[in-house]
Amino acid sequence: MVKGRISAAEQQFGYKLDETLELFQGEVTLAFLGFTGERNEKGEPIPDLLIAVQPRDKADAFMDKWNRIVDLLDAQTQKTLEINKRIVAGADVITLSHPQAPFKITYALADGVFLASLGNGRVESVLAAREAAKNARPAAANDAKTLAEAPSFKRALERAGESADILVYANLDEIRKDPDAKFGPKTEREKQEWEALGLNSLKAVSYAAGVKDQGLREVFFLEAPAAERKGLVALIEGPNLTGDVLAQAPRHAVVALALQAEPAKLIDRLIELGALTNP
């Protein structure tokens, strides 16, 4: 059944699936940037997404197939698809829109990277930032235009390591600023719980995983400035685990566990949480 559907899709679009997959030579990035400000027919906010793929040396073949899809969409809408083209930072930026669609698609190819977005001006701002970064000095944290300039993301990338195959980065500071995201405690009880857990001190969260010669490696990183850490988040402070004592366990041990913890701090946090459920 699956092969039949793939075959039908290949006939409809006019190219083979395996040939298309070969065009993806590098990284694939999907970024959720908030909401576009537009609403669908149900009144729900439309996500502001940015997608980036790296066809690299196969960029011409990639764009040929992409343009074929655009032509097909234009034909299916009886030539009512609106196509706007302009040049930004030396790249052709194209926006597709339709009178009956609540969103627009903007895309461009620059330096072997294909960018596509649903939000107005997103692709243009990325291209402008890339162009400015080529000869500009490093930006201050508050003036960062891209994640590459943000100290929080730099630390997440550093901890992910060179062997990472996937990296997920959640910018909690920016999520809190978007009212449509509805992120954070809603009731007085939830506010107390978030405070006890220390969730308000989190600036960002990232997850990275990679499979290399050393096996599977996963990294879960919480970005919380030391001076602002509260609740359970404060327990991440302290010396790292050395494993010296665990190493003395019998060689034939089936399962062995070691924890680095400060009992006094742990008890204080548990008392705080207990007070919330039973004042």
Short mmCIF file of C-alpha atoms in Angstrom, two decimals, residues 141 147-161 167 169 173 203-206 208 219-226 229:
data_model
loop_
_atom_site.label_atom_id
_atom_site.label_comp_id
_atom_site.label_asym_id
_atom_site.label_seq_id
_atom_site.Cartn_x
_atom_site.Cartn_y
_atom_site.Cartn_z
CA ALA A 141 23.77 39.52 23.78
CA LEU A 147 21.13 32.29 17.38
CA ALA A 148 24.79 32.10 16.37
CA GLU A 149 25.28 35.41 18.22
CA ALA A 150 23.27 34.43 21.32
CA PRO A 151 25.43 33.30 24.29
CA SER A 152 22.73 30.88 25.46
CA PHE A 153 22.70 29.03 22.14
CA LYS A 154 26.49 29.02 21.97
CA ARG A 155 26.62 27.24 25.31
CA ALA A 156 23.98 24.73 24.18
CA LEU A 157 25.95 24.05 21.01
CA GLU A 158 29.16 23.61 22.98
CA ARG A 159 27.60 21.08 25.34
CA ALA A 160 26.01 19.20 22.45
CA GLY A 161 29.51 18.35 21.25
CA LEU A 167 19.92 19.39 18.41
CA TYR A 169 16.85 24.26 21.37
CA ASP A 173 12.82 33.71 27.25
CA LYS A 203 16.27 30.77 30.11
CA ALA A 204 16.56 27.94 27.60
CA VAL A 205 16.44 24.16 27.33
CA SER A 206 18.27 22.05 24.79
CA ALA A 208 21.23 16.81 21.74
CA VAL A 219 22.86 15.70 26.44
CA PHE A 220 20.01 17.54 28.17
CA PHE A 221 21.04 21.10 29.04
CA LEU A 222 19.21 23.63 31.23
CA GLU A 223 20.29 27.26 30.83
CA ALA A 224 19.81 28.96 34.20
CA PRO A 225 22.21 31.67 35.47
CA ALA A 226 23.72 30.63 38.81
CA ARG A 229 18.66 29.39 40.25
#
